[in-house]
PDB file of C-alpha atoms in Angstrom:
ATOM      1  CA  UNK A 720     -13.979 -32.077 146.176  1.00 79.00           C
ATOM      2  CA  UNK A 721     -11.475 -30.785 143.659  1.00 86.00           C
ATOM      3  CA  UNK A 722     -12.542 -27.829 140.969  1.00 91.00           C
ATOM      4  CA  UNK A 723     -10.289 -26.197 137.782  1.00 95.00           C
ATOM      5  CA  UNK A 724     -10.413 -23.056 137.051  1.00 96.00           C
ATOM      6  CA  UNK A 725      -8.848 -22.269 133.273  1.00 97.00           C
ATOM      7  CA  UNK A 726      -8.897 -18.584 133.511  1.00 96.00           C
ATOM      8  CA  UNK A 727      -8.886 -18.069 129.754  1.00 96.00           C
ATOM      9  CA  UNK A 728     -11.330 -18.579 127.336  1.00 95.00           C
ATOM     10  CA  UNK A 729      -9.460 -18.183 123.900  1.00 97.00           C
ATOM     11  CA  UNK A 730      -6.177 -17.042 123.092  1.00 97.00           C
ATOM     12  CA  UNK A 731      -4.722 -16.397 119.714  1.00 97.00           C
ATOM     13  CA  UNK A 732      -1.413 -16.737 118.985  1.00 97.00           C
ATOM     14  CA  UNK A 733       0.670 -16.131 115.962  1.00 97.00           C
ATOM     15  CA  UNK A 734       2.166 -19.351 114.031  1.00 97.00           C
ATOM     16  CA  UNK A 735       5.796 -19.596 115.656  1.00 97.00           C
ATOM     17  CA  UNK A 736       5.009 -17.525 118.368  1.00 97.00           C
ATOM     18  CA  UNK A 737       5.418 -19.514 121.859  1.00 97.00           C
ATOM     19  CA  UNK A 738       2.227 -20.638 123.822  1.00 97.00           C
ATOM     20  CA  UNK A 739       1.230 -21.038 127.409  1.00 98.00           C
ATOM     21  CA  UNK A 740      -2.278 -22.013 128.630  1.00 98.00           C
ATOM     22  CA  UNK A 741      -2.851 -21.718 132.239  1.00 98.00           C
ATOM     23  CA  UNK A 742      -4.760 -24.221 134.479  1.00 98.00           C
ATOM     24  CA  UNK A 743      -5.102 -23.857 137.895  1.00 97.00           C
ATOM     25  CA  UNK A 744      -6.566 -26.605 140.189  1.00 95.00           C
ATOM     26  CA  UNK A 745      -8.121 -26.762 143.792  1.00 93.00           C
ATOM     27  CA  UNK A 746      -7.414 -30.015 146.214  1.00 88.00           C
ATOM     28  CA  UNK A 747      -6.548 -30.921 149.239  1.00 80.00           C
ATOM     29  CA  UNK A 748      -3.510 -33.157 148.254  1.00 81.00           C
ATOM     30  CA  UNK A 749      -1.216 -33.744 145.621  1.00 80.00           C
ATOM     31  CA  UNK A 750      -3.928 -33.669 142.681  1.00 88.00           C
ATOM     32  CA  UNK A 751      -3.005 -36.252 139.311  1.00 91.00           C
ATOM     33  CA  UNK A 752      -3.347 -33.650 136.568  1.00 94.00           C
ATOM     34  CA  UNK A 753      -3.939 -34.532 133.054  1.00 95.00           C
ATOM     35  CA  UNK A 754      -4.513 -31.781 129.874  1.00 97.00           C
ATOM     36  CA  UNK A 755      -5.946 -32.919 127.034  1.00 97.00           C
ATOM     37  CA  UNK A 756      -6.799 -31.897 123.527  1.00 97.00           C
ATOM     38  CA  UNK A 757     -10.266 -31.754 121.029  1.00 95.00           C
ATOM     39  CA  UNK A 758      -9.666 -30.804 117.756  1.00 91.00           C
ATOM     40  CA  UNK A 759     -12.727 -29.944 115.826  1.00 85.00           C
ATOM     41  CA  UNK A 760     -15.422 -32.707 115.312  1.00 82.00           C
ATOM     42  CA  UNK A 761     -13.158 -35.088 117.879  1.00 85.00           C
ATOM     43  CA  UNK A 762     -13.218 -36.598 120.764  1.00 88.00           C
ATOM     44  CA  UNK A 763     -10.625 -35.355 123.862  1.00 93.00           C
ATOM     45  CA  UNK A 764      -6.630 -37.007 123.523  1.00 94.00           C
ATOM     46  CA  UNK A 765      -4.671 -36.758 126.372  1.00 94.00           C
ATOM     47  CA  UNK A 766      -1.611 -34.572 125.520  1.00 96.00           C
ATOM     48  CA  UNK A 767       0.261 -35.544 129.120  1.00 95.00           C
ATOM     49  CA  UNK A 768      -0.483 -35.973 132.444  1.00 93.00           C
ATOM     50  CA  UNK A 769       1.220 -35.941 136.098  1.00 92.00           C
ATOM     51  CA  UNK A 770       0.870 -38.006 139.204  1.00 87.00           C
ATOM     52  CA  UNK A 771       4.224 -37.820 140.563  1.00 84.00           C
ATOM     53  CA  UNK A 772       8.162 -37.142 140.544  1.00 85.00           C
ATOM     54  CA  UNK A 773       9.237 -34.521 137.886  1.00 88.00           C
ATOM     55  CA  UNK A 774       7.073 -31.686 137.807  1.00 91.00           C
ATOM     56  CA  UNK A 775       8.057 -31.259 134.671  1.00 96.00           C
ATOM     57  CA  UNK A 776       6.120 -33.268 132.170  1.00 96.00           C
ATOM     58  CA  UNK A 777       7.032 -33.925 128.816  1.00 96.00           C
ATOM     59  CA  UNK A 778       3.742 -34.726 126.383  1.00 96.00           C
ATOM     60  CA  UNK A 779       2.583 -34.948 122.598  1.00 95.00           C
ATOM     61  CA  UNK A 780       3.422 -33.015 120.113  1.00 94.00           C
ATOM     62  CA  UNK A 781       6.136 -31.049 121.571  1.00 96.00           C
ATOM     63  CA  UNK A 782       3.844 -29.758 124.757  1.00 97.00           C
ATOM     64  CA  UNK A 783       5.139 -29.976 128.290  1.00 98.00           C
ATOM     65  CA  UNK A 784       3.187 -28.978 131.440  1.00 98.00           C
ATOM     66  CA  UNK A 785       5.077 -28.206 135.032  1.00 97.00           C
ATOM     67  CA  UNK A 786       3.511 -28.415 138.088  1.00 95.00           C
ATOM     68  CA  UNK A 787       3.520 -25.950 141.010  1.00 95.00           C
ATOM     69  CA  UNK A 788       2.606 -27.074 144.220  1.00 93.00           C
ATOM     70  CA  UNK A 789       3.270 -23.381 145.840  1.00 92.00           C
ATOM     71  CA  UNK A 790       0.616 -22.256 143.090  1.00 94.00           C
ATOM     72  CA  UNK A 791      -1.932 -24.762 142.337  1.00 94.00           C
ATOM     73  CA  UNK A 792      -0.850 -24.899 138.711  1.00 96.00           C
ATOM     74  CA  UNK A 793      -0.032 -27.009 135.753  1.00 97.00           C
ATOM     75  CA  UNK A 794      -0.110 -24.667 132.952  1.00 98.00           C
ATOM     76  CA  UNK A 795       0.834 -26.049 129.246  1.00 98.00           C
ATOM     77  CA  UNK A 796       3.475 -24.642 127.232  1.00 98.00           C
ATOM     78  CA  UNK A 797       5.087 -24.961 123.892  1.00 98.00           C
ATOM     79  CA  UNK A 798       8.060 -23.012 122.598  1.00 97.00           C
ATOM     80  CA  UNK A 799       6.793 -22.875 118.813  1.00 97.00           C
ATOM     81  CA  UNK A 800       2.694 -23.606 117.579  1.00 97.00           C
ATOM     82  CA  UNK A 801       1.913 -24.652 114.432  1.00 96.00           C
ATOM     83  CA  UNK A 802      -1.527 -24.114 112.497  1.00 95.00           C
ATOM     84  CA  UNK A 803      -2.364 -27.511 113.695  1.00 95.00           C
ATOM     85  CA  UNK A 804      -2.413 -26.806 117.524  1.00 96.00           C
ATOM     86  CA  UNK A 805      -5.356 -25.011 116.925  1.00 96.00           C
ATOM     87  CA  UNK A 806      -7.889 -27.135 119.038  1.00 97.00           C
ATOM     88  CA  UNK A 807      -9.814 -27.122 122.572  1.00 96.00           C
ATOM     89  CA  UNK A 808      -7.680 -27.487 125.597  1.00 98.00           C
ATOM     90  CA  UNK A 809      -8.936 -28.964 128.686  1.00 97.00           C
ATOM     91  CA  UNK A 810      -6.908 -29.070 131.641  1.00 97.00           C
ATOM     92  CA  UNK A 811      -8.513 -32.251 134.655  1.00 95.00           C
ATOM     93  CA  UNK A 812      -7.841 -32.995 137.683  1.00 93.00           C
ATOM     94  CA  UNK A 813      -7.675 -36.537 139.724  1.00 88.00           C
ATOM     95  CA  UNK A 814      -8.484 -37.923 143.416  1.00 78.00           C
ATOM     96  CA  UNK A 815      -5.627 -39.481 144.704  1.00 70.00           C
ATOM     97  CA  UNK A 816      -7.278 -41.044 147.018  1.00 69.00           C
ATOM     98  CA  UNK A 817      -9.609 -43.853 146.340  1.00 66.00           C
ATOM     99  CA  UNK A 818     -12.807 -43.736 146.740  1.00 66.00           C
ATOM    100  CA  UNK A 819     -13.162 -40.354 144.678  1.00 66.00           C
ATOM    101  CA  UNK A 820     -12.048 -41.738 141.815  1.00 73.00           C
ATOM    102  CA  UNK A 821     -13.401 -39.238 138.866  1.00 82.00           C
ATOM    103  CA  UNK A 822     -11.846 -36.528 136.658  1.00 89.00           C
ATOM    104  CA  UNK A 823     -13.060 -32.771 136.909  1.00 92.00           C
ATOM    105  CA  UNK A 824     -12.350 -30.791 134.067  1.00 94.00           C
ATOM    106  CA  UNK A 825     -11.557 -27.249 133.347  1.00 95.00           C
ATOM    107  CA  UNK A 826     -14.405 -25.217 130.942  1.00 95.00           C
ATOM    108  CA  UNK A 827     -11.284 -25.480 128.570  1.00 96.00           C
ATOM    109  CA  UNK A 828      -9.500 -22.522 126.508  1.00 97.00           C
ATOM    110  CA  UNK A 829     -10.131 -22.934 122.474  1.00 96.00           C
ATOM    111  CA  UNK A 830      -6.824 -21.738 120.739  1.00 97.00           C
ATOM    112  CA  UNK A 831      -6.649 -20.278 117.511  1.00 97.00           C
ATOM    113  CA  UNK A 832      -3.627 -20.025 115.580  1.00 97.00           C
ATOM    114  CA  UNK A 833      -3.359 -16.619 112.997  1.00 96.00           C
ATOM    115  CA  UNK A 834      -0.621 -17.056 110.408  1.00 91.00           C
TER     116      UNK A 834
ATOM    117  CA  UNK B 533     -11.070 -49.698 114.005  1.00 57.00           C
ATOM    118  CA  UNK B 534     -11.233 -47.464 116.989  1.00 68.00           C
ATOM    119  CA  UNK B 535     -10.868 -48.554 120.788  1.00 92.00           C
ATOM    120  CA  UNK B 536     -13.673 -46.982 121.689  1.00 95.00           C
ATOM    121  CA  UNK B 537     -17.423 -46.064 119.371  1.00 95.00           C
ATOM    122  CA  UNK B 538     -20.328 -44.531 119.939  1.00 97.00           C
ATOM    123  CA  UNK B 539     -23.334 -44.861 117.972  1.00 97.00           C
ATOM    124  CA  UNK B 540     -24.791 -42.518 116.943  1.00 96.00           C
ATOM    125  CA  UNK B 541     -22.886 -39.697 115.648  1.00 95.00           C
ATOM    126  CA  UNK B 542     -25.594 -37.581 115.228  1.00 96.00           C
ATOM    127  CA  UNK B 543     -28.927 -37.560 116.577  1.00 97.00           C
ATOM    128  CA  UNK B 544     -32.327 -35.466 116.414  1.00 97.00           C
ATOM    129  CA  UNK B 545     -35.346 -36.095 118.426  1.00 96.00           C
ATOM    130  CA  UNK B 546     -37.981 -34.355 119.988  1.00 97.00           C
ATOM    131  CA  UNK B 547     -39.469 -33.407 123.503  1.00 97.00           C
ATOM    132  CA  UNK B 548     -40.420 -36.398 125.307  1.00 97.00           C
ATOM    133  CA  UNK B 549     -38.736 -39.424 123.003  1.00 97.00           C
ATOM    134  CA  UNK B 550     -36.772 -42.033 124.526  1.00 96.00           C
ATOM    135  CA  UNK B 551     -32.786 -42.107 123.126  1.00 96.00           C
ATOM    136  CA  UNK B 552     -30.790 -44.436 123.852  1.00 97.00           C
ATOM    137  CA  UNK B 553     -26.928 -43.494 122.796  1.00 98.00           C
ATOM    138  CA  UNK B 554     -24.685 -46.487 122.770  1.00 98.00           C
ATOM    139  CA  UNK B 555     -21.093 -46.851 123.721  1.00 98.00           C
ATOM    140  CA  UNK B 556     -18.416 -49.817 122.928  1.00 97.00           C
ATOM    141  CA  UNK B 557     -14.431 -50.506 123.981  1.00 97.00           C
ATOM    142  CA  UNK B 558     -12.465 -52.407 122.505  1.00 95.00           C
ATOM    143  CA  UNK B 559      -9.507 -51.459 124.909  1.00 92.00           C
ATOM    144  CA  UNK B 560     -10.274 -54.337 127.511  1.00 92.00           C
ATOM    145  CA  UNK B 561     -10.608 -51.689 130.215  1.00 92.00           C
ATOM    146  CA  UNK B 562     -12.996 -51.776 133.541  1.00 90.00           C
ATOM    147  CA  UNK B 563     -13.684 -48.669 133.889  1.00 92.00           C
ATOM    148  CA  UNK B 564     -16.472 -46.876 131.396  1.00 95.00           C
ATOM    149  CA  UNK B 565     -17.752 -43.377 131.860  1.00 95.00           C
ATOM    150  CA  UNK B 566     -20.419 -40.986 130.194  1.00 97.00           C
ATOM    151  CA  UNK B 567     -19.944 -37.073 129.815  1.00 97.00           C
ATOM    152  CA  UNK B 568     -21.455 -34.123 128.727  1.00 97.00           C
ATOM    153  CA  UNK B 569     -20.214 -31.075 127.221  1.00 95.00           C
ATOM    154  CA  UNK B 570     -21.628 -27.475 126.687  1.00 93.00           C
ATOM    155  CA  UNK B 571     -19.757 -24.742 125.685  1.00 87.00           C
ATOM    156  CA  UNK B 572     -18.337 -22.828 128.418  1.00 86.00           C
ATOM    157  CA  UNK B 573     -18.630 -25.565 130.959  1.00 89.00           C
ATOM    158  CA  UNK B 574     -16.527 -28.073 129.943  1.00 89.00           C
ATOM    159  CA  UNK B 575     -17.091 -31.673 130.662  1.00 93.00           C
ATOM    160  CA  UNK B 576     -19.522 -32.895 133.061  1.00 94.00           C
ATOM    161  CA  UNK B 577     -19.784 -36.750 134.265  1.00 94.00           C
ATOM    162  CA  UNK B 578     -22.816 -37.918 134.249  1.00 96.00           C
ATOM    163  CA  UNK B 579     -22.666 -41.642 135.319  1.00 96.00           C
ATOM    164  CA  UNK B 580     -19.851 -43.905 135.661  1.00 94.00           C
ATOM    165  CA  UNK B 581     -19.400 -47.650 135.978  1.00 94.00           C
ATOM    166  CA  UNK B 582     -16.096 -49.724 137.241  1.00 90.00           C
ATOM    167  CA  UNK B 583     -17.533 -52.843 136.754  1.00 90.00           C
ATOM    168  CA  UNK B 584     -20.701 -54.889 135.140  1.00 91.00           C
ATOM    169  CA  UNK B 585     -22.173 -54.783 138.676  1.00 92.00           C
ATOM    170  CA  UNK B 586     -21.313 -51.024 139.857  1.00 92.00           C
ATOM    171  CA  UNK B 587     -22.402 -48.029 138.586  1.00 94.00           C
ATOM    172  CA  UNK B 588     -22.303 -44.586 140.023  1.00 93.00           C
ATOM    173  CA  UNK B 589     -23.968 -41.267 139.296  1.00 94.00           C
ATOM    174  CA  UNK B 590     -21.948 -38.398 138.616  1.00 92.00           C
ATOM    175  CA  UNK B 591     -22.547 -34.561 139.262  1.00 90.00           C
ATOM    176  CA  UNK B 592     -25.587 -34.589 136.431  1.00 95.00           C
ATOM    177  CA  UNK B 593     -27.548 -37.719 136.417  1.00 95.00           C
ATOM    178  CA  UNK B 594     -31.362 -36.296 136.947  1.00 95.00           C
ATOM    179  CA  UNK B 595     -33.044 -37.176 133.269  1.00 95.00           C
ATOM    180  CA  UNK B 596     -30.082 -40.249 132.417  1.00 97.00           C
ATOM    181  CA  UNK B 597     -30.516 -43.622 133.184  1.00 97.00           C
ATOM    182  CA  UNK B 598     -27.637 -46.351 132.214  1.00 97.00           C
ATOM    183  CA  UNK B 599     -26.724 -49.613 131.649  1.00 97.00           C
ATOM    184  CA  UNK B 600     -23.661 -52.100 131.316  1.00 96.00           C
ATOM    185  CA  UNK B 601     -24.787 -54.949 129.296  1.00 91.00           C
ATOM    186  CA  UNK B 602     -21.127 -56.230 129.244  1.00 94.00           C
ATOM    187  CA  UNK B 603     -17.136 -54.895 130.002  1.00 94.00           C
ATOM    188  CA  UNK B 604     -17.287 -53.844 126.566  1.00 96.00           C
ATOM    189  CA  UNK B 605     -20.484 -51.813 126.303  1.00 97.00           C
ATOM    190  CA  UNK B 606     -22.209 -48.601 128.202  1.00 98.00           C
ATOM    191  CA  UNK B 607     -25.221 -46.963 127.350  1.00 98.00           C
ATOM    192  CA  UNK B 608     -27.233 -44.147 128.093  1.00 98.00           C
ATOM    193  CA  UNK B 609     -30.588 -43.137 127.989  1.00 98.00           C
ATOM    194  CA  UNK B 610     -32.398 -40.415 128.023  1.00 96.00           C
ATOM    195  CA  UNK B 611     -36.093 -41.358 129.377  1.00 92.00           C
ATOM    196  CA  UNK B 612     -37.900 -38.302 128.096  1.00 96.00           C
ATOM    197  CA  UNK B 613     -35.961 -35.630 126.266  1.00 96.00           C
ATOM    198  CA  UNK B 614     -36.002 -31.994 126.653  1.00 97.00           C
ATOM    199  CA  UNK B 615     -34.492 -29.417 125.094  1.00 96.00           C
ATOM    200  CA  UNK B 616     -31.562 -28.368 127.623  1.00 96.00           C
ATOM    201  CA  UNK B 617     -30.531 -32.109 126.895  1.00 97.00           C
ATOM    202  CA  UNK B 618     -28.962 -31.278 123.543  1.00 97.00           C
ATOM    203  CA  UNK B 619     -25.515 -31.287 124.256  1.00 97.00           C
ATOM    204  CA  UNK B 620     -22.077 -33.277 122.626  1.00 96.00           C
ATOM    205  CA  UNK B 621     -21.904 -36.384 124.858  1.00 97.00           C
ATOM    206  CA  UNK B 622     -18.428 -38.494 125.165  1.00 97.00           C
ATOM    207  CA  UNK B 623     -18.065 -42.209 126.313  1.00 97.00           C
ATOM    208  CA  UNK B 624     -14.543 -42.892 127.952  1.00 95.00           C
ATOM    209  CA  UNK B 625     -12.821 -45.973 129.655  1.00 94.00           C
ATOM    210  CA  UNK B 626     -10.507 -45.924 132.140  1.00 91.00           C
ATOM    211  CA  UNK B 627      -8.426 -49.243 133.484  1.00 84.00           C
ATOM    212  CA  UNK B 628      -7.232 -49.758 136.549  1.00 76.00           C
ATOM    213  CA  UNK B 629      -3.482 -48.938 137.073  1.00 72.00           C
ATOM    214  CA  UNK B 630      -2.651 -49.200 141.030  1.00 69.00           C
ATOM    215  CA  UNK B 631      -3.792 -45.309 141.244  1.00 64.00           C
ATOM    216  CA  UNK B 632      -7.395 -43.921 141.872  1.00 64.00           C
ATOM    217  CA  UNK B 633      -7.765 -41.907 138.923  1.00 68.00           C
ATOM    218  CA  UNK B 634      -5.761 -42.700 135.660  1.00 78.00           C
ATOM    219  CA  UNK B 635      -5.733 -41.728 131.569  1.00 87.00           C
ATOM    220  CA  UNK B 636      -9.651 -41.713 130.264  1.00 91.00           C
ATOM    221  CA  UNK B 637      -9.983 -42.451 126.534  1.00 93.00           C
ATOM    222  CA  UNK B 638     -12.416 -40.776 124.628  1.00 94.00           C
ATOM    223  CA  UNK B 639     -15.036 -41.873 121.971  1.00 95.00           C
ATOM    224  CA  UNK B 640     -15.643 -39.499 119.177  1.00 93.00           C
ATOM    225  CA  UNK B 641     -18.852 -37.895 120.841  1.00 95.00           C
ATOM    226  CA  UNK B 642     -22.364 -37.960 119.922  1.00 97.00           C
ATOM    227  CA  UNK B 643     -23.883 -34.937 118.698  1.00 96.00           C
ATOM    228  CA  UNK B 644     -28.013 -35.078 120.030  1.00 97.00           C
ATOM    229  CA  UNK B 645     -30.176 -32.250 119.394  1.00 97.00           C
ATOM    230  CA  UNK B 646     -33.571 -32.248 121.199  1.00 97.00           C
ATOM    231  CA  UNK B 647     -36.458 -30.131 119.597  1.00 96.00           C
TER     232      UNK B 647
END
């Protein structure tokens, strides 16, 4: 079965400042990996996701993610956050293989954005 | 209108009602699901369905029933509330791509309290 582990539960991070939320997933093959987004009061939007090719994955609103097989990670990044980033972050991982066919998310990392 | 509703937004009840949360898609997809979240453990899947004739429990389904009156529509019931039931629960729908696991899209979430 696969598991995330999001090793951090809130970061703060200055307006402009660059951001990197880390995500780090268990499975016994190469794992689809989605992170996705809750802003207060919402429901979860998928920022960007990988199941192949690239590892690195272009999403949303400027975020990318890259994947390291060596590491078991596909931590988010974006060079410059704005007030509006500030949100819940969940980071999920996929089956590949059929049969398993169900997301397992990370206990996500809330970000908050200081001026 | 949005792909994907869940009525209602908001709900209090008490120990040992019946609750019923409702869930309807728009987006033509297969695939429905029904979540939990708490804070600090993420989202949990509690049943999912891939069809009107299959349905599947997820890693929580002790105290849920559910049922998938049509493509479009998933509910969830609660048979007898308790307390550690009160929780922010999210519909999502899935369709089916080629690969096992693909994008979920999110309803806005359904706040229930249970006293």
């Amino acid at each position: 079965a696969q598991s995330v582990t999001q090793p951090d539960i809130h970061i703060t991070v200055s307006e402009g400042a660059s951001l990197e939320l880390r995500c780090n997933y268990s499975y016994g093959a190469t794992p689809y990996l989605f992170w996705y987004v809750q802003s207060p009061g919402q429901g979860l939007q998928l920022l960007l996701k990988y199941f192949s090719g690239d590892t690195l994955v272009q999403g949303i609103k400027g975020f990318e993610a890259e994947f390291k097989r060596s590491q078991s990670s596909f931590n988010l990044r974006k060079p410059s956050v704005h007030w509006s980033d500030a949100a819940e972050y969940f980071c999920a991982v996929g089956a590949s293989n059929f049969g398993n066919e169900k997301l397992t998310f990370g206990t996500g990392t809330r970000l908050t954005i200081i001026p | 209108d949005a792909d994907v509703t869940q009525t209602p937004r908001n709900r209090i009840t008490k120990t040992g009602k019946r609750i019923m949360l409702e869930c309807s898609q728009t987006k033509g997809h297969d695939r429905m699901y029904w979540y939990r979240q708490d804070p600090g453990l993420g989202l949990r899947l509690i049943y999912y369905s891939f069809d009107v004739k299959d349905i599947n429990k997820g890693e929580i389904s002790d105290g849920y029933s559910v049922s998938r009156q049509a493509q479009a529509k998933f509910s969830l019931s609660l048979e007898s509330a308790i307390p550690n039931q009160t929780a922010l629960y999210f519909c999502a729908t899935s369709d089916f791509s080629g690969v096992s696991t693909d994008t979920q899209y999110f309803g806005p979430g359904t706040r229930l309290t249970v006293l």
